[in-house]
Amino acid sequence: MTAEKRQKPVRNLILILGDQLNLDNPALEGFDATQDCILMVECAGEAAHVWSHKARIVLFLSAMRHFYDCLATQYPCGLQGIYSRYLKLGEHEFDSLKAAWAKHIDALKPQKVIICEPGEYRLEQDLIALCQEKSVQLVIRDDTHFMCSKADFKHWASDGKSGSKKELRMEFFYRQMRQKFNVLMDGKNPVGGVWNYDAENRKTFGKLGPQNVPKAPKVNIDAVTQQVIDLVEQLFPNHPGSLSHFIWPVTRMQALKFLDDFIANKLAGFGVHQDAMWQENDAKISPYLWHSLLATSLNLKLLNPREVIAAAVLAYKKNQLPLASVEGFIRQILGWREFIRGVYWLDMPQMANGNHYQHTRQLPRWYWSADTHMNCMKQTIKQTMQHGYAHHIQRLMVTGMFGILAEINPREVEAWYLAVYVDAVEWVELPNVAGMALYANGGRFTSKPYVASGAYIKRMSNYCSNCRYKPELKTGTLACPTTTLYWNFLIKHYATFARNPRTALMVKNVQRFSAEEVAAIQAQSLQLLSKLDDL
């Protein structure tokens, strides 16, 4: 900053984070290019906070650079003039966002620091502490991207007496959101007479496998993205993941292209097979199957959930698409996405420390390499490392389920998920992993742990046909580790499961085991748990 620039007064220092790339960002409301400063910072510390997948780093940095260029067309005077600035990796000395913010507060001496609600508790707390230290007013504006504010969710979650409901259930929240925003409603009733078609959306591909899978849209790797790819390869050579398959939208126009493609080519077939998995034996089969690939664009705010929902509803009405598919897709956005964000902010920071089962084992090394004989894990992790992507059942019922059955420390599993998936932002990643996959929060918003034997994976995929282990075997050299550890888990927590109506039927099978069978399962489990790296 030159002396001339330092002499000019600054009214507001406006901070924009890497997942706040929308022109209607509330932090920009009232922006005056003659007296306000917009600051965006690329920071190596954010890429190293967890050992981030290269594709995740490229996505954030490229999208940020494209967004700042877009802002420059909106406010050319401010962004090319006195104050506003974009700090690129390798071109500044700051090792953290907090350090960059502190330097600019000291140099510019703004009357206010303004930001839209961060998507991560850590960053929010850093900024609050910094502004208190610097004695500068901090204004955190509600994130209007979301359809349910933090305050509204807290009100919904409160019973007005004790301050919180006994049970937080997405289904009831989802129904209220459907009614509030008049989505797929027929007066006061849901279109079709049923709120939730999830039971119709759990079919397998069968022996023939997925048929006529649409190809994923192609994204143009422009000069900006290519520069970022080269930079990431240079600065983060040892980080996990490949950049050979980078397909993710980094601009709003690209995100809209993905939305249009999903609505036109995938939405009709999305629902019925959304839980199914398939090994990529055929190069013609897209690893993304019928999934939308819109999570990255929604989480970076290149797309607004309202426009995504509206596009799905319009297609349903105009093209008479299957209601089960449309409802299932909308439920993920209007229901689950909004619900998970509400739970995150309601339960932080306790959520980040939850460890209901007191699991302490280390994450196996092959979570980073896919070098395991368990084919379901090998295929899911291999896909994750190649694409930075796996769909919700691969995350929940393969890598996540193994985490709870193998008694892995939740902190290590949570960090892995935040690192390896391109759509990972903590507000969505942490509750999904801690609450859904690991039951680390003790069932705060789920009625039971999501666990199953290898038979579930066999039913929903072709993974088991290419595996050395047999999902139907509980003990012996060919026994599936998932199956063995599943029965060990039920035996270990039998009393708790027997009292839960949702799991009582599961553990009844344990009663059929002889004492010898129980002992054999426990002995083999101890052996497996002692050498997780060798599975």
Short mmCIF file of C-alpha atoms in Angstrom, two decimals:
data_model
loop_
_atom_site.label_atom_id
_atom_site.label_comp_id
_atom_site.label_asym_id
_atom_site.label_seq_id
_atom_site.Cartn_x
_atom_site.Cartn_y
_atom_site.Cartn_z
CA MET A 1 0.00 0.00 0.00
CA THR A 2 1.40 3.40 -0.96
CA ALA A 3 1.41 6.36 1.38
CA GLU A 4 -1.23 8.03 -0.82
CA LYS A 5 -3.53 5.04 -0.45
CA ARG A 6 -3.06 4.85 3.32
CA GLN A 7 -4.13 8.49 3.72
CA LYS A 8 -7.59 7.88 2.29
CA PRO A 9 -10.22 6.90 4.87
CA VAL A 10 -11.77 3.45 4.75
CA ARG A 11 -15.33 3.02 5.86
CA ASN A 12 -15.82 -0.75 5.57
CA LEU A 13 -13.43 -3.65 5.11
CA ILE A 14 -15.56 -6.26 3.32
CA LEU A 15 -14.29 -9.83 3.56
CA ILE A 16 -15.36 -12.44 1.03
CA LEU A 17 -14.53 -16.09 1.68
CA GLY A 18 -13.92 -18.83 -0.86
CA ASP A 19 -17.40 -20.31 -0.47
CA GLN A 20 -19.24 -16.98 -0.78
CA LEU A 21 -19.03 -16.42 -4.53
CA ASN A 22 -22.44 -14.89 -5.21
CA LEU A 23 -22.99 -11.37 -6.46
CA ASP A 24 -25.92 -11.00 -4.05
CA ASN A 25 -23.58 -11.74 -1.15
CA PRO A 26 -25.06 -9.74 1.76
CA ALA A 27 -21.62 -8.42 2.65
CA LEU A 28 -21.65 -6.43 -0.60
CA GLU A 29 -24.91 -4.65 0.20
CA GLY A 30 -24.25 -0.92 0.25
CA PHE A 31 -20.71 -1.29 -1.11
CA ASP A 32 -19.24 2.09 -2.10
CA ALA A 33 -16.17 1.83 -4.29
CA THR A 34 -14.91 5.24 -3.14
CA GLN A 35 -14.63 4.36 0.53
CA ASP A 36 -14.93 0.58 1.04
CA CYS A 37 -12.39 -2.18 0.54
CA ILE A 38 -13.20 -5.68 -0.70
CA LEU A 39 -10.60 -8.23 0.37
CA MET A 40 -10.23 -11.81 -0.89
CA VAL A 41 -7.29 -13.97 0.17
CA GLU A 42 -5.88 -17.24 -1.09
CA CYS A 43 -4.18 -18.86 1.84
CA ALA A 44 -1.96 -21.93 1.99
CA GLY A 45 -3.07 -22.47 5.56
CA GLU A 46 -6.61 -23.22 4.39
CA ALA A 47 -5.34 -25.89 2.00
CA ALA A 48 -3.20 -27.38 4.75
CA HIS A 49 -5.77 -27.10 7.56
CA VAL A 50 -6.63 -30.59 6.37
CA TRP A 51 -4.52 -32.45 3.80
CA SER A 52 -6.73 -31.23 0.96
CA HIS A 53 -7.26 -33.05 -2.33
CA LYS A 54 -5.61 -31.15 -5.17
CA ALA A 55 -8.92 -30.88 -7.02
CA ARG A 56 -10.54 -29.28 -3.97
CA ILE A 57 -7.80 -26.65 -3.82
CA VAL A 58 -8.06 -25.94 -7.56
CA LEU A 59 -11.84 -25.65 -7.37
CA PHE A 60 -11.80 -23.07 -4.60
CA LEU A 61 -8.91 -21.00 -5.97
CA SER A 62 -10.10 -20.96 -9.58
CA ALA A 63 -13.66 -20.13 -8.57
CA MET A 64 -12.42 -17.34 -6.32
CA ARG A 65 -10.29 -15.81 -9.09
CA HIS A 66 -13.13 -15.98 -11.58
CA PHE A 67 -15.48 -14.39 -9.07
CA TYR A 68 -13.13 -11.52 -8.34
CA ASP A 69 -12.82 -10.88 -12.06
CA CYS A 70 -16.61 -10.84 -12.19
CA LEU A 71 -16.73 -8.36 -9.33
CA ALA A 72 -14.32 -6.12 -11.22
CA THR A 73 -16.89 -5.77 -13.99
CA GLN A 74 -19.51 -4.82 -11.41
CA TYR A 75 -17.38 -2.31 -9.48
CA PRO A 76 -14.49 -1.39 -11.79
CA CYS A 77 -13.65 1.80 -9.94
CA GLY A 78 -13.41 0.13 -6.54
CA LEU A 79 -11.67 -3.04 -7.55
CA GLN A 80 -9.13 -1.44 -9.82
CA GLY A 81 -8.73 1.69 -7.76
CA ILE A 82 -7.59 2.54 -4.30
CA TYR A 83 -8.42 -0.23 -1.85
CA SER A 84 -9.91 -3.51 -2.99
CA ARG A 85 -7.50 -6.32 -3.51
CA TYR A 86 -7.15 -10.01 -4.24
CA LEU A 87 -4.15 -11.75 -2.67
CA LYS A 88 -2.92 -14.77 -4.64
CA LEU A 89 -0.97 -17.69 -3.28
CA GLY A 90 2.76 -17.14 -3.60
CA GLU A 91 2.34 -13.36 -3.87
CA HIS A 92 1.93 -12.51 -0.17
CA GLU A 93 3.47 -13.50 3.15
CA PHE A 94 0.35 -14.43 5.12
CA ASP A 95 0.09 -18.02 6.31
CA SER A 96 -3.48 -17.69 7.54
CA LEU A 97 -6.61 -15.74 6.77
CA LYS A 98 -6.51 -14.27 10.24
CA ALA A 99 -3.02 -12.87 9.63
CA ALA A 100 -4.11 -11.28 6.35
CA TRP A 101 -7.20 -9.79 7.94
CA ALA A 102 -5.16 -8.41 10.85
CA LYS A 103 -2.65 -6.71 8.55
CA HIS A 104 -5.38 -5.00 6.55
CA ILE A 105 -7.25 -3.89 9.65
CA ASP A 106 -4.04 -2.32 10.96
CA ALA A 107 -3.22 -0.67 7.64
CA LEU A 108 -6.66 0.55 6.61
CA LYS A 109 -8.17 1.22 10.03
CA PRO A 110 -11.74 0.61 8.84
CA GLN A 111 -14.73 1.74 10.85
CA LYS A 112 -16.31 -1.67 10.33
CA VAL A 113 -15.40 -5.14 9.17
CA ILE A 114 -18.29 -6.70 7.26
CA ILE A 115 -18.72 -10.33 6.30
CA CYS A 116 -21.49 -12.73 5.39
CA GLU A 117 -21.86 -15.57 7.89
CA PRO A 118 -18.87 -17.91 7.41
CA GLY A 119 -19.51 -21.57 6.70
CA GLU A 120 -17.05 -22.67 9.35
CA TYR A 121 -17.16 -22.09 13.09
CA ARG A 122 -13.35 -21.84 13.29
CA LEU A 123 -13.21 -18.89 10.90
CA GLU A 124 -16.11 -17.14 12.57
CA GLN A 125 -14.41 -17.41 15.97
CA ASP A 126 -11.06 -16.25 14.55
CA LEU A 127 -12.70 -13.15 13.12
CA ILE A 128 -14.67 -12.35 16.27
CA ALA A 129 -11.53 -12.63 18.40
CA LEU A 130 -9.50 -10.55 15.95
CA CYS A 131 -11.98 -7.69 15.79
CA GLN A 132 -12.24 -7.64 19.57
CA GLU A 133 -8.45 -7.50 19.77
CA LYS A 134 -8.30 -4.67 17.22
CA SER A 135 -11.27 -2.82 18.73
CA VAL A 136 -13.06 -2.62 15.40
CA GLN A 137 -16.77 -3.18 14.90
CA LEU A 138 -17.62 -6.51 13.27
CA VAL A 139 -20.83 -6.90 11.28
CA ILE A 140 -21.79 -10.49 10.41
CA ARG A 141 -24.71 -10.44 8.02
CA ASP A 142 -27.22 -13.28 7.68
CA ASP A 143 -26.47 -15.59 4.77
CA THR A 144 -29.54 -15.13 2.60
CA HIS A 145 -28.34 -17.85 0.22
CA PHE A 146 -29.95 -20.34 2.59
CA MET A 147 -33.72 -20.69 2.75
CA CYS A 148 -33.74 -21.18 6.52
CA SER A 149 -31.79 -18.73 8.66
CA LYS A 150 -29.87 -19.81 11.72
CA ALA A 151 -32.41 -17.97 13.90
CA ASP A 152 -35.37 -19.64 12.20
CA PHE A 153 -33.82 -23.08 12.55
CA LYS A 154 -33.05 -22.47 16.21
CA HIS A 155 -36.67 -21.45 16.73
CA TRP A 156 -37.88 -24.60 14.95
CA ALA A 157 -35.55 -26.75 17.06
CA SER A 158 -36.74 -25.17 20.31
CA ASP A 159 -39.78 -26.41 22.22
CA GLY A 160 -40.13 -23.08 23.97
CA LYS A 161 -39.38 -24.60 27.38
CA SER A 162 -36.10 -26.44 27.68
CA GLY A 163 -34.68 -24.73 24.61
CA SER A 164 -34.37 -27.74 22.37
CA LYS A 165 -36.45 -30.60 21.07
CA LYS A 166 -35.85 -34.12 22.33
CA GLU A 167 -35.37 -35.25 18.75
CA LEU A 168 -34.32 -33.32 15.66
CA ARG A 169 -35.68 -35.09 12.60
CA MET A 170 -35.14 -33.87 9.07
CA GLU A 171 -38.46 -35.29 7.85
CA PHE A 172 -40.53 -32.92 10.01
CA PHE A 173 -38.34 -29.95 9.13
CA TYR A 174 -38.60 -30.84 5.44
CA ARG A 175 -42.38 -30.94 5.52
CA GLN A 176 -42.47 -27.50 7.11
CA MET A 177 -40.11 -26.15 4.45
CA ARG A 178 -42.27 -27.65 1.68
CA GLN A 179 -45.29 -25.87 3.12
CA LYS A 180 -43.48 -22.59 3.79
CA PHE A 181 -42.13 -22.29 0.24
CA ASN A 182 -45.06 -24.04 -1.47
CA VAL A 183 -42.85 -26.63 -3.15
CA LEU A 184 -44.63 -29.65 -4.68
CA MET A 185 -47.76 -28.79 -2.72
CA ASP A 186 -51.43 -29.25 -3.57
CA GLY A 187 -52.99 -26.82 -1.16
CA LYS A 188 -52.02 -28.05 2.30
CA ASN A 189 -51.15 -31.53 1.06
CA PRO A 190 -48.08 -32.81 -0.79
CA VAL A 191 -48.42 -33.42 -4.51
CA GLY A 192 -49.11 -37.13 -4.99
CA GLY A 193 -50.40 -37.48 -1.44
CA VAL A 194 -47.04 -38.61 -0.02
CA TRP A 195 -44.35 -36.44 1.52
CA ASN A 196 -41.39 -38.74 0.94
CA TYR A 197 -40.73 -41.24 -1.85
CA ASP A 198 -37.43 -42.47 -0.42
CA ALA A 199 -38.67 -46.07 -0.32
CA GLU A 200 -38.96 -46.01 -4.13
CA ASN A 201 -35.44 -44.65 -4.61
CA ARG A 202 -33.31 -47.52 -3.32
CA LYS A 203 -33.18 -49.92 -6.25
CA THR A 204 -30.06 -51.69 -7.44
CA PHE A 205 -28.73 -51.81 -11.00
CA GLY A 206 -29.25 -55.56 -11.24
CA LYS A 207 -26.95 -57.96 -13.06
CA LEU A 208 -26.80 -55.84 -16.22
CA GLY A 209 -25.46 -52.85 -14.33
CA PRO A 210 -26.25 -49.22 -15.11
CA GLN A 211 -27.65 -48.64 -18.59
CA ASN A 212 -27.50 -45.53 -20.76
CA VAL A 213 -25.79 -43.40 -18.15
CA PRO A 214 -25.58 -39.77 -19.33
CA LYS A 215 -22.11 -38.31 -19.63
CA ALA A 216 -21.06 -35.54 -17.30
CA PRO A 217 -20.92 -32.05 -18.82
CA LYS A 218 -17.53 -30.80 -19.90
CA VAL A 219 -15.97 -27.71 -18.40
CA ASN A 220 -13.58 -25.56 -20.37
CA ILE A 221 -10.20 -25.37 -18.65
CA ASP A 222 -9.48 -21.73 -19.37
CA ALA A 223 -6.26 -19.82 -18.75
CA VAL A 224 -7.23 -18.92 -15.18
CA THR A 225 -8.01 -22.50 -14.20
CA GLN A 226 -4.91 -23.81 -15.94
CA GLN A 227 -2.76 -21.33 -14.03
CA VAL A 228 -4.29 -22.54 -10.78
CA ILE A 229 -3.76 -26.19 -11.74
CA ASP A 230 -0.09 -25.48 -12.45
CA LEU A 231 0.23 -23.55 -9.19
CA VAL A 232 -1.33 -26.31 -7.11
CA GLU A 233 0.92 -28.94 -8.67
CA GLN A 234 3.89 -26.72 -7.84
CA LEU A 235 2.94 -25.72 -4.27
CA PHE A 236 1.15 -28.87 -3.12
CA PRO A 237 2.90 -31.73 -4.95
CA ASN A 238 2.47 -34.19 -2.07
CA HIS A 239 -1.20 -33.55 -1.47
CA PRO A 240 -3.57 -36.40 -2.34
CA GLY A 241 -5.62 -36.73 -5.47
CA SER A 242 -5.36 -36.31 -9.21
CA LEU A 243 -6.15 -33.31 -11.40
CA SER A 244 -6.50 -35.40 -14.56
CA HIS A 245 -10.28 -35.58 -14.23
CA PHE A 246 -11.10 -32.03 -13.14
CA ILE A 247 -14.63 -31.26 -14.37
CA TRP A 248 -16.04 -28.87 -11.78
CA PRO A 249 -17.73 -25.54 -12.54
CA VAL A 250 -15.73 -22.52 -11.44
CA THR A 251 -18.05 -19.81 -12.78
CA ARG A 252 -21.76 -19.17 -12.51
CA MET A 253 -22.21 -19.75 -16.24
CA GLN A 254 -20.59 -23.17 -15.96
CA ALA A 255 -22.72 -23.97 -12.92
CA LEU A 256 -25.87 -23.06 -14.83
CA LYS A 257 -24.74 -25.37 -17.62
CA PHE A 258 -24.45 -28.23 -15.13
CA LEU A 259 -27.90 -27.43 -13.77
CA ASP A 260 -29.45 -27.39 -17.22
CA ASP A 261 -27.72 -30.65 -18.13
CA PHE A 262 -28.93 -32.40 -14.98
CA ILE A 263 -32.52 -31.27 -15.42
CA ALA A 264 -32.56 -32.29 -19.09
CA ASN A 265 -30.62 -35.55 -18.95
CA LYS A 266 -30.43 -36.97 -15.44
CA LEU A 267 -33.30 -35.85 -13.21
CA ALA A 268 -35.81 -38.33 -14.62
CA GLY A 269 -33.51 -41.26 -13.79
CA PHE A 270 -31.98 -39.82 -10.64
CA GLY A 271 -34.30 -41.19 -8.00
CA VAL A 272 -34.66 -44.87 -8.63
CA HIS A 273 -30.93 -45.73 -8.56
CA GLN A 274 -29.57 -42.93 -6.39
CA ASP A 275 -28.31 -45.38 -3.73
CA ALA A 276 -26.77 -47.89 -6.15
CA MET A 277 -23.01 -48.27 -6.68
CA TRP A 278 -21.02 -49.73 -9.54
CA GLN A 279 -17.38 -50.52 -10.21
CA GLU A 280 -16.06 -48.76 -13.30
CA ASN A 281 -15.32 -51.83 -15.43
CA ASP A 282 -16.76 -50.11 -18.47
CA ALA A 283 -15.08 -46.84 -19.45
CA LYS A 284 -18.34 -45.75 -21.03
CA ILE A 285 -20.06 -45.68 -17.63
CA SER A 286 -19.67 -42.34 -15.92
CA PRO A 287 -18.50 -42.62 -12.29
CA TYR A 288 -21.07 -39.94 -11.47
CA LEU A 289 -24.02 -42.08 -12.66
CA TRP A 290 -27.27 -40.04 -12.44
CA HIS A 291 -26.12 -37.74 -9.65
CA SER A 292 -26.45 -34.02 -10.20
CA LEU A 293 -22.87 -32.83 -9.50
CA LEU A 294 -24.39 -29.58 -8.27
CA ALA A 295 -23.14 -29.70 -4.66
CA THR A 296 -19.92 -27.84 -5.43
CA SER A 297 -21.79 -25.04 -7.19
CA LEU A 298 -24.36 -24.77 -4.41
CA ASN A 299 -21.74 -24.81 -1.67
CA LEU A 300 -19.61 -22.15 -3.38
CA LYS A 301 -22.88 -20.24 -3.99
CA LEU A 302 -22.48 -20.17 -7.76
CA LEU A 303 -26.03 -21.52 -7.74
CA ASN A 304 -28.93 -20.52 -5.51
CA PRO A 305 -31.00 -23.36 -4.01
CA ARG A 306 -34.21 -21.55 -4.97
CA GLU A 307 -33.36 -21.60 -8.67
CA VAL A 308 -32.32 -25.25 -8.51
CA ILE A 309 -35.58 -26.25 -6.85
CA ALA A 310 -37.60 -24.11 -9.27
CA ALA A 311 -35.91 -25.75 -12.27
CA ALA A 312 -36.73 -29.23 -10.94
CA VAL A 313 -40.36 -28.34 -10.24
CA LEU A 314 -40.76 -26.76 -13.68
CA ALA A 315 -39.33 -29.84 -15.37
CA TYR A 316 -41.69 -32.06 -13.36
CA LYS A 317 -44.72 -30.07 -14.46
CA LYS A 318 -43.63 -29.48 -18.03
CA ASN A 319 -42.20 -32.89 -18.86
CA GLN A 320 -44.17 -35.09 -16.45
CA LEU A 321 -41.01 -36.43 -14.85
CA PRO A 322 -41.30 -39.19 -12.22
CA LEU A 323 -42.43 -37.59 -8.96
CA ALA A 324 -40.23 -39.93 -6.91
CA SER A 325 -37.11 -38.65 -8.68
CA VAL A 326 -38.05 -34.99 -8.46
CA GLU A 327 -39.14 -35.20 -4.83
CA GLY A 328 -36.02 -37.16 -3.88
CA PHE A 329 -33.78 -34.54 -5.46
CA ILE A 330 -35.64 -31.59 -3.94
CA ARG A 331 -35.58 -33.26 -0.51
CA GLN A 332 -31.78 -33.25 -0.60
CA ILE A 333 -31.71 -29.48 -1.15
CA LEU A 334 -34.78 -28.05 0.57
CA GLY A 335 -34.72 -30.66 3.33
CA TRP A 336 -31.37 -32.23 4.09
CA ARG A 337 -29.04 -29.40 3.01
CA GLU A 338 -30.90 -26.75 5.00
CA PHE A 339 -31.39 -29.09 7.97
CA ILE A 340 -27.73 -30.06 8.17
CA ARG A 341 -26.63 -26.44 8.08
CA GLY A 342 -29.05 -25.61 10.88
CA VAL A 343 -27.86 -28.50 13.04
CA TYR A 344 -24.21 -27.53 12.50
CA TRP A 345 -24.66 -24.03 13.88
CA LEU A 346 -27.06 -25.20 16.59
CA ASP A 347 -24.59 -27.75 17.96
CA MET A 348 -21.17 -26.19 17.44
CA PRO A 349 -18.61 -26.37 18.95
CA GLN A 350 -19.75 -29.49 20.84
CA MET A 351 -20.36 -31.35 17.58
CA ALA A 352 -16.69 -31.16 16.63
CA ASN A 353 -15.72 -32.98 19.84
CA GLY A 354 -18.39 -35.69 19.86
CA ASN A 355 -17.21 -39.28 20.30
CA HIS A 356 -20.21 -41.24 21.54
CA TYR A 357 -18.51 -44.65 21.35
CA GLN A 358 -15.10 -43.35 22.49
CA HIS A 359 -13.38 -44.72 19.39
CA THR A 360 -9.64 -44.04 19.23
CA ARG A 361 -8.10 -46.13 16.44
CA GLN A 362 -6.06 -44.43 13.73
CA LEU A 363 -7.35 -43.99 10.20
CA PRO A 364 -5.86 -46.79 8.03
CA ARG A 365 -3.22 -45.57 5.59
CA TRP A 366 -5.16 -46.96 2.65
CA TYR A 367 -7.85 -44.31 3.10
CA TRP A 368 -5.36 -42.16 1.19
CA SER A 369 -4.04 -44.74 -1.27
CA ALA A 370 -6.88 -47.23 -1.92
CA ASP A 371 -4.27 -49.95 -1.37
CA THR A 372 -6.60 -52.45 0.33
CA HIS A 373 -7.98 -55.90 -0.50
CA MET A 374 -11.49 -54.75 0.45
CA ASN A 375 -12.84 -54.01 -3.00
CA CYS A 376 -15.70 -51.77 -1.88
CA MET A 377 -13.20 -49.55 -0.07
CA LYS A 378 -10.65 -49.81 -2.87
CA GLN A 379 -13.14 -48.69 -5.53
CA THR A 380 -14.70 -45.90 -3.48
CA ILE A 381 -11.36 -44.48 -2.37
CA LYS A 382 -9.82 -44.88 -5.82
CA GLN A 383 -12.73 -42.93 -7.31
CA THR A 384 -12.40 -40.34 -4.57
CA MET A 385 -8.71 -39.81 -5.25
CA GLN A 386 -9.21 -39.63 -9.00
CA HIS A 387 -12.24 -37.34 -9.03
CA GLY A 388 -12.61 -35.80 -5.56
CA TYR A 389 -16.07 -37.32 -5.66
CA ALA A 390 -18.14 -40.20 -4.31
CA HIS A 391 -21.90 -40.20 -3.95
CA HIS A 392 -23.78 -40.20 -0.64
CA ILE A 393 -24.11 -43.98 -0.22
CA GLN A 394 -20.44 -44.56 -0.99
CA ARG A 395 -19.65 -42.01 1.70
CA LEU A 396 -22.22 -43.18 4.24
CA MET A 397 -22.33 -46.95 3.78
CA VAL A 398 -18.79 -47.75 2.59
CA THR A 399 -16.07 -45.42 3.89
CA GLY A 400 -18.18 -43.94 6.67
CA MET A 401 -19.66 -47.21 7.89
CA PHE A 402 -16.25 -48.84 7.99
CA GLY A 403 -15.09 -45.93 10.14
CA ILE A 404 -17.61 -46.65 12.87
CA LEU A 405 -17.29 -50.45 12.68
CA ALA A 406 -13.48 -50.23 12.82
CA GLU A 407 -13.68 -47.91 15.84
CA ILE A 408 -11.70 -45.12 14.16
CA ASN A 409 -11.28 -41.81 15.96
CA PRO A 410 -14.04 -39.51 14.61
CA ARG A 411 -11.62 -36.57 14.37
CA GLU A 412 -9.49 -38.46 11.84
CA VAL A 413 -12.45 -39.59 9.76
CA GLU A 414 -13.98 -36.11 9.76
CA ALA A 415 -10.69 -34.53 8.67
CA TRP A 416 -10.41 -37.07 5.84
CA TYR A 417 -13.86 -36.24 4.49
CA LEU A 418 -13.19 -32.51 4.67
CA ALA A 419 -9.92 -33.03 2.81
CA VAL A 420 -10.83 -35.34 -0.04
CA TYR A 421 -14.20 -34.21 -1.40
CA VAL A 422 -14.45 -31.20 -3.67
CA ASP A 423 -17.84 -30.21 -2.26
CA ALA A 424 -16.66 -30.30 1.37
CA VAL A 425 -17.33 -27.21 3.48
CA GLU A 426 -17.37 -27.83 7.21
CA TRP A 427 -21.00 -26.85 7.84
CA VAL A 428 -22.13 -29.67 5.56
CA GLU A 429 -19.28 -32.17 6.02
CA LEU A 430 -19.06 -32.33 9.81
CA PRO A 431 -22.72 -33.08 10.68
CA ASN A 432 -22.97 -35.61 7.87
CA VAL A 433 -19.88 -37.47 9.08
CA ALA A 434 -20.19 -37.01 12.84
CA GLY A 435 -23.95 -37.44 12.92
CA MET A 436 -24.83 -39.75 10.05
CA ALA A 437 -21.77 -41.85 9.27
CA LEU A 438 -20.16 -42.22 12.70
CA TYR A 439 -22.97 -41.61 15.22
CA ALA A 440 -20.34 -39.62 17.09
CA ASN A 441 -23.00 -37.23 18.41
CA GLY A 442 -24.99 -40.07 19.94
CA GLY A 443 -28.01 -39.80 17.68
CA ARG A 444 -28.70 -36.08 17.97
CA PHE A 445 -30.64 -36.14 14.70
CA THR A 446 -30.61 -39.82 13.73
CA SER A 447 -32.56 -42.65 15.32
CA LYS A 448 -29.83 -45.29 14.99
CA PRO A 449 -26.29 -45.86 13.74
CA TYR A 450 -26.13 -46.56 10.01
CA VAL A 451 -24.44 -49.95 10.05
CA ALA A 452 -24.88 -53.09 7.96
CA SER A 453 -23.00 -56.22 6.99
CA GLY A 454 -21.25 -56.79 3.69
CA ALA A 455 -24.56 -58.17 2.39
CA TYR A 456 -25.85 -54.60 1.99
CA ILE A 457 -22.86 -53.62 -0.14
CA LYS A 458 -23.28 -56.77 -2.23
CA ARG A 459 -26.94 -55.95 -2.82
CA MET A 460 -26.30 -52.33 -3.82
CA SER A 461 -23.17 -52.80 -5.98
CA ASN A 462 -20.98 -55.17 -7.95
CA TYR A 463 -18.02 -54.58 -5.64
CA CYS A 464 -18.22 -57.95 -3.89
CA SER A 465 -17.95 -59.97 -7.10
CA ASN A 466 -14.39 -58.66 -7.54
CA CYS A 467 -13.27 -59.04 -3.91
CA ARG A 468 -11.12 -61.61 -2.16
CA TYR A 469 -13.51 -61.47 0.82
CA LYS A 470 -16.98 -63.05 0.99
CA PRO A 471 -19.74 -60.84 2.43
CA GLU A 472 -21.76 -63.80 3.71
CA LEU A 473 -18.89 -65.07 5.90
CA LYS A 474 -18.47 -63.77 9.45
CA THR A 475 -15.31 -65.68 10.37
CA GLY A 476 -12.45 -67.39 8.61
CA THR A 477 -9.73 -66.20 6.23
CA LEU A 478 -12.24 -65.26 3.52
CA ALA A 479 -14.70 -63.48 5.83
CA CYS A 480 -15.58 -59.93 4.83
CA PRO A 481 -14.09 -57.51 7.39
CA THR A 482 -17.21 -55.36 7.17
CA THR A 483 -19.39 -58.35 8.02
CA THR A 484 -17.17 -59.51 10.88
CA LEU A 485 -16.91 -56.03 12.39
CA TYR A 486 -20.65 -55.45 11.93
CA TRP A 487 -21.54 -58.48 14.06
CA ASN A 488 -18.85 -57.55 16.56
CA PHE A 489 -20.40 -54.08 16.80
CA LEU A 490 -23.87 -55.54 17.45
CA ILE A 491 -22.50 -57.92 20.06
CA LYS A 492 -20.59 -55.14 21.79
CA HIS A 493 -23.58 -52.80 21.91
CA TYR A 494 -26.27 -55.44 22.19
CA ALA A 495 -28.02 -53.99 25.24
CA THR A 496 -28.37 -50.52 23.72
CA PHE A 497 -29.54 -51.84 20.37
CA ALA A 498 -32.07 -54.17 21.96
CA ARG A 499 -33.77 -51.19 23.65
CA ASN A 500 -34.06 -49.20 20.41
CA PRO A 501 -37.15 -50.07 18.32
CA ARG A 502 -35.19 -49.20 15.15
CA THR A 503 -32.41 -51.71 15.92
CA ALA A 504 -34.07 -54.34 18.10
CA LEU A 505 -34.77 -56.58 15.12
CA MET A 506 -31.13 -56.35 13.98
CA VAL A 507 -29.72 -57.66 17.25
CA LYS A 508 -32.24 -60.46 17.56
CA ASN A 509 -29.99 -62.36 15.16
CA VAL A 510 -27.23 -62.23 17.76
CA GLN A 511 -29.38 -64.35 20.04
CA ARG A 512 -29.17 -67.16 17.49
CA PHE A 513 -25.39 -67.35 17.76
CA SER A 514 -23.84 -69.96 19.98
CA ALA A 515 -21.29 -68.96 22.56
CA GLU A 516 -18.62 -70.40 20.29
CA GLU A 517 -19.79 -68.28 17.33
CA VAL A 518 -19.80 -65.13 19.43
CA ALA A 519 -16.29 -65.86 20.68
CA ALA A 520 -15.04 -66.53 17.16
CA ILE A 521 -16.48 -63.24 15.86
CA GLN A 522 -14.95 -61.32 18.75
CA ALA A 523 -11.56 -62.99 18.33
CA GLN A 524 -11.45 -62.33 14.58
CA SER A 525 -12.55 -58.74 15.14
CA LEU A 526 -9.72 -58.15 17.60
CA GLN A 527 -7.31 -59.47 15.02
CA LEU A 528 -8.75 -57.24 12.28
CA LEU A 529 -8.74 -54.17 14.49
CA SER A 530 -5.11 -54.72 15.41
CA LYS A 531 -3.97 -54.64 11.78
CA LEU A 532 -6.33 -52.33 9.92
CA ASP A 533 -3.53 -51.17 7.64
CA ASP A 534 -3.19 -54.72 6.29
CA LEU A 535 -6.79 -55.35 5.25
#
